[in-house]
PDB file of C-alpha atoms in Angstrom:
ATOM      1  CA  MET A  27      45.786 -64.941 -58.953  1.00  0.00           C
ATOM      2  CA  LYS A  28      49.692 -64.819 -57.726  1.00  0.00           C
ATOM      3  CA  HIS A  29      48.741 -60.564 -57.882  1.00  0.00           C
ATOM      4  CA  MET A  30      45.848 -61.174 -55.388  1.00  0.00           C
ATOM      5  CA  ARG A  31      47.911 -63.174 -53.149  1.00  0.00           C
ATOM      6  CA  SER A  32      51.076 -60.693 -53.287  1.00  0.00           C
ATOM      7  CA  LEU A  33      48.719 -58.225 -52.170  1.00  0.00           C
ATOM      8  CA  LEU A  34      46.691 -60.080 -49.241  1.00  0.00           C
ATOM      9  CA  SER A  35      50.384 -60.973 -47.739  1.00  0.00           C
ATOM     10  CA  THR A  36      51.844 -57.148 -47.903  1.00  0.00           C
ATOM     11  CA  ALA A  37      48.323 -56.267 -46.282  1.00  0.00           C
ATOM     12  CA  GLN A  38      48.539 -59.204 -43.404  1.00  0.00           C
ATOM     13  CA  ALA A  39      52.533 -57.785 -43.058  1.00  0.00           C
ATOM     14  CA  LEU A  40      51.440 -54.561 -42.572  1.00  0.00           C
ATOM     15  CA  ARG A  41      48.619 -54.973 -40.298  1.00  0.00           C
ATOM     16  CA  GLN A  42      51.033 -56.986 -38.394  1.00  0.00           C
ATOM     17  CA  VAL A  43      53.324 -54.603 -37.816  1.00  0.00           C
ATOM     18  CA  PHE A  44      51.000 -51.366 -37.440  1.00  0.00           C
ATOM     19  CA  LEU A  45      48.385 -53.100 -35.162  1.00  0.00           C
ATOM     20  CA  PRO A  46      48.639 -54.497 -31.695  1.00  0.00           C
ATOM     21  CA  PRO A  47      47.883 -58.275 -31.801  1.00  0.00           C
ATOM     22  CA  GLN A  48      44.323 -58.844 -30.513  1.00  0.00           C
ATOM     23  CA  THR A  49      43.621 -62.084 -28.622  1.00  0.00           C
ATOM     24  CA  ILE A  50      40.573 -64.235 -29.855  1.00  0.00           C
ATOM     25  CA  LEU A  51      38.009 -65.309 -27.708  1.00  0.00           C
ATOM     26  CA  ARG A  52      37.314 -68.459 -27.455  1.00  0.00           C
ATOM     27  CA  SER A  53      33.531 -69.638 -27.450  1.00  0.00           C
ATOM     28  CA  GLN A  54      33.932 -71.297 -24.087  1.00  0.00           C
ATOM     29  CA  TYR A  55      35.283 -68.478 -22.333  1.00  0.00           C
ATOM     30  CA  LEU A  56      32.135 -66.997 -23.654  1.00  0.00           C
ATOM     31  CA  ARG A  57      30.116 -69.300 -21.788  1.00  0.00           C
ATOM     32  CA  PRO A  58      27.900 -68.202 -18.513  1.00  0.00           C
ATOM     33  CA  SER A  59      29.329 -69.380 -15.396  1.00  0.00           C
ATOM     34  CA  SER A  60      26.988 -71.911 -13.831  1.00  0.00           C
ATOM     35  CA  ILE A  61      28.892 -71.083 -10.215  1.00  0.00           C
ATOM     36  CA  GLY A  62      27.822 -67.815 -10.815  1.00  0.00           C
ATOM     37  CA  ILE A  63      24.098 -68.419 -11.816  1.00  0.00           C
ATOM     38  CA  ARG A  64      23.818 -70.639  -8.787  1.00  0.00           C
ATOM     39  CA  ALA A  65      25.140 -67.946  -6.093  1.00  0.00           C
ATOM     40  CA  SER A  66      22.723 -65.381  -7.508  1.00  0.00           C
ATOM     41  CA  LEU A  67      19.547 -67.706  -7.194  1.00  0.00           C
ATOM     42  CA  ARG A  68      20.620 -68.528  -3.414  1.00  0.00           C
ATOM     43  CA  PRO A  69      18.123 -66.506  -0.902  1.00  0.00           C
ATOM     44  CA  PHE A  70      20.413 -64.556   0.956  1.00  0.00           C
ATOM     45  CA  THR A  71      17.623 -63.870   3.076  1.00  0.00           C
ATOM     46  CA  SER A  72      19.085 -67.232   5.065  1.00  0.00           C
ATOM     47  CA  THR A  73      22.606 -65.744   5.811  1.00  0.00           C
ATOM     48  CA  PRO A  74      23.341 -65.042   9.431  1.00  0.00           C
ATOM     49  CA  GLU A  75      24.502 -61.363   8.625  1.00  0.00           C
ATOM     50  CA  PHE A  76      20.751 -60.936   7.416  1.00  0.00           C
ATOM     51  CA  LEU A  77      19.040 -62.604  10.010  1.00  0.00           C
ATOM     52  CA  ALA A  78      21.456 -60.198  12.585  1.00  0.00           C
ATOM     53  CA  SER A  79      20.727 -57.019  10.795  1.00  0.00           C
ATOM     54  CA  ARG A  80      16.775 -57.348  10.562  1.00  0.00           C
ATOM     55  CA  PRO A  81      15.018 -55.373  13.483  1.00  0.00           C
ATOM     56  CA  LYS A  82      13.976 -57.496  16.500  1.00  0.00           C
ATOM     57  CA  ALA A  83      10.061 -56.843  17.638  1.00  0.00           C
ATOM     58  CA  LYS A  84       9.943 -56.494  21.434  1.00  0.00           C
ATOM     59  CA  PRO A  85       8.935 -59.764  22.875  1.00  0.00           C
ATOM     60  CA  GLU A  86       5.862 -59.971  24.660  1.00  0.00           C
ATOM     61  CA  ASP A  87       4.993 -62.428  27.816  1.00  0.00           C
ATOM     62  CA  LYS A  88       3.672 -65.295  26.780  1.00  0.00           C
ATOM     63  CA  ARG A  89       1.306 -65.399  30.163  1.00  0.00           C
ATOM     64  CA  SER A  90      -0.315 -62.020  28.730  1.00  0.00           C
ATOM     65  CA  SER A  91      -3.128 -61.685  26.589  1.00  0.00           C
ATOM     66  CA  VAL A  92      -0.872 -59.227  24.768  1.00  0.00           C
ATOM     67  CA  ALA A  93       0.937 -61.365  23.262  1.00  0.00           C
ATOM     68  CA  ASN A  94      -2.766 -63.795  21.593  1.00  0.00           C
ATOM     69  CA  LEU A  95      -3.516 -60.306  20.354  1.00  0.00           C
ATOM     70  CA  VAL A  96      -4.735 -59.866  16.509  1.00  0.00           C
ATOM     71  CA  LYS A  97      -2.984 -56.384  16.094  1.00  0.00           C
ATOM     72  CA  ASP A  98      -1.661 -54.183  13.765  1.00  0.00           C
ATOM     73  CA  GLU A  99       0.146 -56.227  11.218  1.00  0.00           C
ATOM     74  CA  ALA A 100      -0.942 -58.973  12.184  1.00  0.00           C
ATOM     75  CA  ILE A 101      -4.724 -58.154  10.664  1.00  0.00           C
ATOM     76  CA  THR A 102      -3.925 -59.696   6.840  1.00  0.00           C
ATOM     77  CA  ALA A 103      -7.282 -58.682   5.460  1.00  0.00           C
ATOM     78  CA  GLU A 104      -7.015 -55.558   3.157  1.00  0.00           C
ATOM     79  CA  TYR A 105     -10.147 -53.836   4.922  1.00  0.00           C
ATOM     80  CA  VAL A 106     -11.322 -53.561   8.151  1.00  0.00           C
ATOM     81  CA  GLN A 107     -13.732 -51.747   9.961  1.00  0.00           C
ATOM     82  CA  LEU A 108     -13.279 -49.533  12.955  1.00  0.00           C
ATOM     83  CA  VAL A 109     -15.617 -49.229  15.950  1.00  0.00           C
ATOM     84  CA  ASN A 110     -16.183 -45.609  16.583  1.00  0.00           C
ATOM     85  CA  VAL A 111     -16.530 -43.755  19.677  1.00  0.00           C
ATOM     86  CA  GLU A 112     -20.223 -44.294  19.759  1.00  0.00           C
ATOM     87  CA  GLY A 113     -20.495 -47.874  19.709  1.00  0.00           C
ATOM     88  CA  THR A 114     -21.235 -48.275  15.954  1.00  0.00           C
ATOM     89  CA  LEU A 115     -19.265 -49.383  13.181  1.00  0.00           C
ATOM     90  CA  ASP A 116     -17.169 -46.803  10.639  1.00  0.00           C
ATOM     91  CA  PRO A 117     -17.449 -47.492   6.665  1.00  0.00           C
ATOM     92  CA  PRO A 118     -14.897 -49.896   5.753  1.00  0.00           C
ATOM     93  CA  VAL A 119     -11.373 -48.230   5.344  1.00  0.00           C
ATOM     94  CA  ARG A 120      -7.945 -49.833   4.141  1.00  0.00           C
ATOM     95  CA  THR A 121      -6.311 -51.307   6.468  1.00  0.00           C
ATOM     96  CA  TRP A 122      -2.710 -49.546   6.018  1.00  0.00           C
ATOM     97  CA  LEU A 123      -4.694 -46.246   6.423  1.00  0.00           C
ATOM     98  CA  ALA A 124      -6.442 -47.243   9.456  1.00  0.00           C
ATOM     99  CA  LEU A 125      -2.852 -47.976  10.968  1.00  0.00           C
ATOM    100  CA  ARG A 126      -1.596 -44.941   9.482  1.00  0.00           C
ATOM    101  CA  ARG A 127      -4.127 -42.643  11.666  1.00  0.00           C
ATOM    102  CA  ILE A 128      -3.566 -44.125  14.994  1.00  0.00           C
ATOM    103  CA  ASP A 129      -0.594 -43.230  17.089  1.00  0.00           C
ATOM    104  CA  ARG A 130       1.675 -46.298  16.814  1.00  0.00           C
ATOM    105  CA  ALA A 131       3.674 -45.648  19.995  1.00  0.00           C
ATOM    106  CA  LYS A 132       0.562 -45.704  22.211  1.00  0.00           C
ATOM    107  CA  GLU A 133      -1.970 -47.165  20.526  1.00  0.00           C
ATOM    108  CA  TRP A 134      -2.733 -50.873  19.425  1.00  0.00           C
ATOM    109  CA  LEU A 135      -5.469 -51.536  16.217  1.00  0.00           C
ATOM    110  CA  ILE A 136      -6.795 -54.863  17.444  1.00  0.00           C
ATOM    111  CA  GLN A 137      -9.506 -57.342  15.837  1.00  0.00           C
ATOM    112  CA  VAL A 138     -12.230 -58.206  17.886  1.00  0.00           C
ATOM    113  CA  LYS A 139     -14.083 -59.657  15.211  1.00  0.00           C
ATOM    114  CA  ALA A 140     -12.684 -62.037  12.475  1.00  0.00           C
ATOM    115  CA  GLU A 141     -13.725 -62.009   8.805  1.00  0.00           C
ATOM    116  CA  MET A 142     -17.183 -63.665   8.198  1.00  0.00           C
ATOM    117  CA  ASP A 143     -19.491 -63.727   5.056  1.00  0.00           C
ATOM    118  CA  GLY A 144     -17.327 -61.205   2.700  1.00  0.00           C
ATOM    119  CA  ALA A 145     -17.742 -58.598   5.721  1.00  0.00           C
ATOM    120  CA  PRO A 146     -14.310 -57.284   6.698  1.00  0.00           C
ATOM    121  CA  PRO A 147     -13.173 -57.879  10.369  1.00  0.00           C
ATOM    122  CA  VAL A 148     -14.061 -55.252  12.797  1.00  0.00           C
ATOM    123  CA  CYS A 149     -11.389 -53.496  14.875  1.00  0.00           C
ATOM    124  CA  LYS A 150     -11.117 -51.219  17.607  1.00  0.00           C
ATOM    125  CA  VAL A 151      -8.602 -48.672  18.623  1.00  0.00           C
ATOM    126  CA  VAL A 152      -6.874 -49.016  22.125  1.00  0.00           C
ATOM    127  CA  ASN A 153      -4.350 -47.428  24.000  1.00  0.00           C
ATOM    128  CA  LYS A 154      -1.648 -49.848  25.356  1.00  0.00           C
ATOM    129  CA  ALA A 155      -1.259 -48.370  28.616  1.00  0.00           C
ATOM    130  CA  GLU A 156      -5.064 -48.359  29.424  1.00  0.00           C
ATOM    131  CA  TYR A 157      -5.330 -51.955  27.979  1.00  0.00           C
ATOM    132  CA  ARG A 158      -2.562 -53.256  30.679  1.00  0.00           C
ATOM    133  CA  GLU A 159      -4.430 -51.729  33.116  1.00  0.00           C
ATOM    134  CA  GLN A 160      -7.289 -53.276  32.600  1.00  0.00           C
ATOM    135  CA  GLU A 161      -5.494 -56.797  31.898  1.00  0.00           C
ATOM    136  CA  ARG A 162      -3.920 -55.963  35.138  1.00  0.00           C
ATOM    137  CA  ALA A 163      -6.924 -55.908  37.023  1.00  0.00           C
ATOM    138  CA  ARG A 164      -8.676 -58.412  35.614  1.00  0.00           C
ATOM    139  CA  ALA A 165      -6.182 -60.598  36.783  1.00  0.00           C
ATOM    140  CA  LYS A 166      -6.271 -59.283  40.313  1.00  0.00           C
ATOM    141  CA  ALA A 167     -10.103 -60.214  39.878  1.00  0.00           C
ATOM    142  CA  ALA A 168      -9.402 -63.809  38.778  1.00  0.00           C
ATOM    143  CA  HIS A 169      -6.805 -63.891  42.017  1.00  0.00           C
ATOM    144  CA  ALA A 170      -9.354 -62.938  44.067  1.00  0.00           C
ATOM    145  CA  ALA A 171     -11.634 -65.225  43.011  1.00  0.00           C
ATOM    146  CA  ARG A 172      -9.139 -68.263  43.552  1.00  0.00           C
ATOM    147  CA  THR A 173      -8.824 -66.992  46.961  1.00  0.00           C
ATOM    148  CA  SER A 174     -12.157 -65.579  47.775  1.00  0.00           C
ATOM    149  CA  LEU A 175     -13.689 -66.993  51.029  1.00  0.00           C
ATOM    150  CA  LYS A 176     -15.753 -70.848  50.982  1.00  0.00           C
ATOM    151  CA  GLN A 177     -18.354 -71.885  52.707  1.00  0.00           C
ATOM    152  CA  VAL A 178     -19.154 -75.345  53.811  1.00  0.00           C
ATOM    153  CA  GLU A 179     -22.437 -76.165  55.940  1.00  0.00           C
ATOM    154  CA  LEU A 180     -22.971 -79.310  57.516  1.00  0.00           C
ATOM    155  CA  ASN A 181     -25.763 -80.351  59.536  1.00  0.00           C
ATOM    156  CA  TRP A 182     -25.304 -82.562  62.788  1.00  0.00           C
ATOM    157  CA  ALA A 183     -27.756 -85.337  61.604  1.00  0.00           C
ATOM    158  CA  ILE A 184     -26.242 -85.449  57.816  1.00  0.00           C
ATOM    159  CA  ASP A 185     -26.557 -88.885  56.407  1.00  0.00           C
ATOM    160  CA  ASN A 186     -23.657 -90.526  55.055  1.00  0.00           C
ATOM    161  CA  HIS A 187     -23.751 -90.021  51.291  1.00  0.00           C
ATOM    162  CA  ASP A 188     -24.288 -85.887  51.865  1.00  0.00           C
ATOM    163  CA  LEU A 189     -21.342 -86.579  54.626  1.00  0.00           C
ATOM    164  CA  SER A 190     -18.907 -87.863  51.942  1.00  0.00           C
ATOM    165  CA  HIS A 191     -19.954 -84.971  49.325  1.00  0.00           C
ATOM    166  CA  ARG A 192     -18.977 -82.448  51.798  1.00  0.00           C
ATOM    167  CA  LEU A 193     -16.028 -83.636  52.581  1.00  0.00           C
ATOM    168  CA  LYS A 194     -14.879 -83.891  49.060  1.00  0.00           C
ATOM    169  CA  LYS A 195     -16.234 -80.332  48.823  1.00  0.00           C
ATOM    170  CA  ILE A 196     -13.706 -79.211  51.804  1.00  0.00           C
ATOM    171  CA  THR A 197     -10.565 -80.947  50.406  1.00  0.00           C
ATOM    172  CA  GLU A 198     -11.478 -79.186  46.515  1.00  0.00           C
ATOM    173  CA  PHE A 199     -11.501 -75.709  48.457  1.00  0.00           C
ATOM    174  CA  ILE A 200      -7.957 -76.385  50.410  1.00  0.00           C
ATOM    175  CA  THR A 201      -6.218 -77.820  48.008  1.00  0.00           C
ATOM    176  CA  LYS A 202      -6.974 -74.806  45.449  1.00  0.00           C
ATOM    177  CA  GLY A 203      -5.802 -72.335  48.165  1.00  0.00           C
ATOM    178  CA  HIS A 204      -9.375 -71.128  49.398  1.00  0.00           C
ATOM    179  CA  LYS A 205     -10.010 -70.089  52.520  1.00  0.00           C
ATOM    180  CA  VAL A 206     -13.035 -72.141  54.006  1.00  0.00           C
ATOM    181  CA  GLU A 207     -15.450 -71.317  56.495  1.00  0.00           C
ATOM    182  CA  VAL A 208     -16.644 -74.948  57.724  1.00  0.00           C
ATOM    183  CA  VAL A 209     -20.453 -74.367  59.429  1.00  0.00           C
ATOM    184  CA  LEU A 210     -21.308 -77.372  62.057  1.00  0.00           C
ATOM    185  CA  LEU A 211     -25.214 -76.147  62.409  1.00  0.00           C
ATOM    186  CA  ARG A 212     -28.417 -78.120  63.950  1.00  0.00           C
ATOM    187  CA  LYS A 213     -31.359 -77.282  61.097  1.00  0.00           C
ATOM    188  CA  LYS A 214     -34.874 -75.978  62.317  1.00  0.00           C
ATOM    189  CA  TYR A 215     -37.478 -78.557  62.215  1.00  0.00           C
ATOM    190  CA  LYS A 216     -34.878 -81.052  62.083  1.00  0.00           C
ATOM    191  CA  ARG A 217     -34.314 -83.861  64.589  1.00  0.00           C
ATOM    192  CA  ALA A 218     -31.850 -83.218  67.805  1.00  0.00           C
ATOM    193  CA  PRO A 219     -28.535 -85.241  66.353  1.00  0.00           C
ATOM    194  CA  LYS A 220     -27.648 -88.244  68.641  1.00  0.00           C
ATOM    195  CA  PRO A 221     -24.366 -87.910  70.837  1.00  0.00           C
ATOM    196  CA  GLU A 222     -22.642 -90.352  68.627  1.00  0.00           C
ATOM    197  CA  GLU A 223     -23.493 -88.349  65.778  1.00  0.00           C
ATOM    198  CA  VAL A 224     -22.029 -85.195  66.905  1.00  0.00           C
ATOM    199  CA  LYS A 225     -18.890 -86.940  67.684  1.00  0.00           C
ATOM    200  CA  ASN A 226     -18.755 -88.593  64.400  1.00  0.00           C
ATOM    201  CA  VAL A 227     -19.274 -85.326  62.210  1.00  0.00           C
ATOM    202  CA  MET A 228     -16.677 -83.426  64.492  1.00  0.00           C
ATOM    203  CA  ASP A 229     -13.566 -85.868  63.617  1.00  0.00           C
ATOM    204  CA  LYS A 230     -14.431 -86.595  59.922  1.00  0.00           C
ATOM    205  CA  VAL A 231     -14.216 -82.771  59.535  1.00  0.00           C
ATOM    206  CA  VAL A 232     -11.370 -82.310  61.524  1.00  0.00           C
ATOM    207  CA  GLN A 233      -9.528 -85.566  59.808  1.00  0.00           C
ATOM    208  CA  THR A 234     -10.352 -84.084  56.283  1.00  0.00           C
ATOM    209  CA  ILE A 235      -8.653 -80.614  57.286  1.00  0.00           C
ATOM    210  CA  LYS A 236      -5.895 -82.652  58.332  1.00  0.00           C
ATOM    211  CA  GLU A 237      -5.503 -84.609  55.061  1.00  0.00           C
ATOM    212  CA  ALA A 238      -6.214 -81.484  52.889  1.00  0.00           C
ATOM    213  CA  ASN A 239      -3.130 -79.883  54.308  1.00  0.00           C
ATOM    214  CA  GLY A 240      -5.135 -77.620  55.959  1.00  0.00           C
ATOM    215  CA  MET A 241      -4.769 -75.322  59.258  1.00  0.00           C
ATOM    216  CA  GLN A 242      -6.947 -73.556  61.505  1.00  0.00           C
ATOM    217  CA  ILE A 243      -6.406 -69.186  61.310  1.00  0.00           C
ATOM    218  CA  LYS A 244      -9.052 -68.917  63.697  1.00  0.00           C
ATOM    219  CA  PRO A 245      -9.834 -70.336  67.023  1.00  0.00           C
ATOM    220  CA  MET A 246     -13.136 -72.432  66.907  1.00  0.00           C
ATOM    221  CA  GLU A 247     -16.186 -70.808  67.875  1.00  0.00           C
ATOM    222  CA  GLY A 248     -19.317 -72.235  68.766  1.00  0.00           C
ATOM    223  CA  GLU A 249     -20.336 -75.634  70.843  1.00  0.00           C
ATOM    224  CA  PRO A 250     -20.535 -78.900  69.163  1.00  0.00           C
ATOM    225  CA  GLY A 251     -24.045 -79.882  68.962  1.00  0.00           C
ATOM    226  CA  ASN A 252     -25.549 -76.634  68.237  1.00  0.00           C
ATOM    227  CA  HIS A 253     -23.253 -74.148  66.322  1.00  0.00           C
ATOM    228  CA  VAL A 254     -19.747 -74.630  65.162  1.00  0.00           C
ATOM    229  CA  LEU A 255     -17.656 -72.227  62.926  1.00  0.00           C
ATOM    230  CA  PHE A 256     -13.680 -73.323  61.539  1.00  0.00           C
ATOM    231  CA  THR A 257     -12.159 -71.189  59.524  1.00  0.00           C
ATOM    232  CA  VAL A 258      -9.903 -73.177  57.342  1.00  0.00           C
ATOM    233  CA  LYS A 259      -6.704 -72.258  54.967  1.00  0.00           C
ATOM    234  CA  LYS A 260      -4.123 -74.944  53.362  1.00  0.00           C
ATOM    235  CA  LYS A 261      -0.611 -74.938  54.957  1.00  0.00           C
ATOM    236  CA  PRO A 262       1.996 -73.208  53.290  1.00  0.00           C
ATOM    237  CA  ASP A 263       4.486 -76.007  51.963  1.00  0.00           C
ATOM    238  CA  GLN A 264       7.271 -75.342  54.315  1.00  0.00           C
ATOM    239  CA  GLN A 265       5.707 -75.987  57.348  1.00  0.00           C
ATOM    240  CA  HIS A 266       3.588 -79.119  55.658  1.00  0.00           C
ATOM    241  CA  GLN A 267       7.492 -80.972  55.367  1.00  0.00           C
ATOM    242  CA  GLN A 268       8.132 -79.765  58.726  1.00  0.00           C
ATOM    243  CA  GLN A 269       4.952 -81.928  59.968  1.00  0.00           C
ATOM    244  CA  GLN A 270       5.922 -84.657  58.103  1.00  0.00           C
ATOM    245  CA  GLN A 271       9.480 -85.021  59.010  1.00  0.00           C
ATOM    246  CA  ALA A 272       8.052 -84.534  62.526  1.00  0.00           C
ATOM    247  CA  GLU A 273       5.852 -87.560  62.261  1.00  0.00           C
ATOM    248  CA  THR A 274       8.455 -89.552  60.826  1.00  0.00           C
ATOM    249  CA  GLN A 275      10.695 -89.005  63.671  1.00  0.00           C
ATOM    250  CA  PRO A 276      11.133 -91.834  66.404  1.00  0.00           C
ATOM    251  CA  GLU A 277       8.651 -92.439  68.966  1.00  0.00           C
ATOM    252  CA  THR A 278      11.386 -92.507  71.794  1.00  0.00           C
ATOM    253  CA  GLN A 279      11.527 -88.227  71.343  1.00  0.00           C
ATOM    254  CA  PRO A 280       9.082 -86.305  72.876  1.00  0.00           C
ATOM    255  CA  GLU A 281       5.799 -85.917  71.276  1.00  0.00           C
ATOM    256  CA  LYS A 282       4.133 -82.798  69.229  1.00  0.00           C
ATOM    257  CA  GLN A 283       1.706 -81.261  71.650  1.00  0.00           C
ATOM    258  CA  PRO A 284      -1.701 -81.956  69.409  1.00  0.00           C
ATOM    259  CA  GLU A 285      -3.863 -79.044  68.463  1.00  0.00           C
ATOM    260  CA  THR A 286      -6.643 -78.132  70.870  1.00  0.00           C
ATOM    261  CA  GLN A 287      -9.649 -79.687  69.206  1.00  0.00           C
ATOM    262  CA  PRO A 288     -13.111 -79.627  70.916  1.00  0.00           C
ATOM    263  CA  GLU A 289     -13.888 -82.696  72.797  1.00  0.00           C
ATOM    264  CA  THR A 290     -15.506 -81.361  75.926  1.00  0.00           C
ATOM    265  CA  VAL A 291     -18.999 -81.574  74.581  1.00  0.00           C
ATOM    266  CA  TYR A 292     -19.764 -84.754  72.151  1.00  0.00           C
TER     267      TYR A 292
END
């Protein structure tokens, strides 16, 4: 036993002389760092650097219908059916392949019919420039429809209920910015209007135009009691404000010259 102990002590002495000392790592240093794990699990997509490096899509005008289109990558279906030049549907094709076949700089793949009953959505390839031109034409047509000429016809011997309805239409058209033709006439096979009826209708039409902030853009045509035509439209806002200021001025100031109104024949 003593012999074995001497051998072990000799071996240990030689080991300490000829070999460098080794550092024994304790188990506490071998444990994984919880801080490192939490850092690696934190999503990097929320960092400001990543968000700044992402390519920004070109913003679309929210007033434009282009912003409301389901197009290109917004089409989430795996397959789509394309409308060909003949107006018929081609067999279903993968969406990514349909996008690959078009000129992305000049064309869109837009969805014209959503997926329904298991059938893939129907899509169409449109030229960007042509689509925008069509959109401008539609907007121009809509504007023309809003500002188109409206006509309201009244009979001199009209009853109070119908007169009230037509005066409301005049107010509505002027308020919406339409150009309005107010036609006052004597219809065939109707009784002749009384002078007080002619005066009543004329006064109410003129008052309605004034209250609707309207103005005559042409001189009155015709003769009261027979055929009269008023062509009116809404006044510009600045002119309306100036008129309101003039009406609120003291009475000592010179009165504004009244507009020429047909007062001669009633």
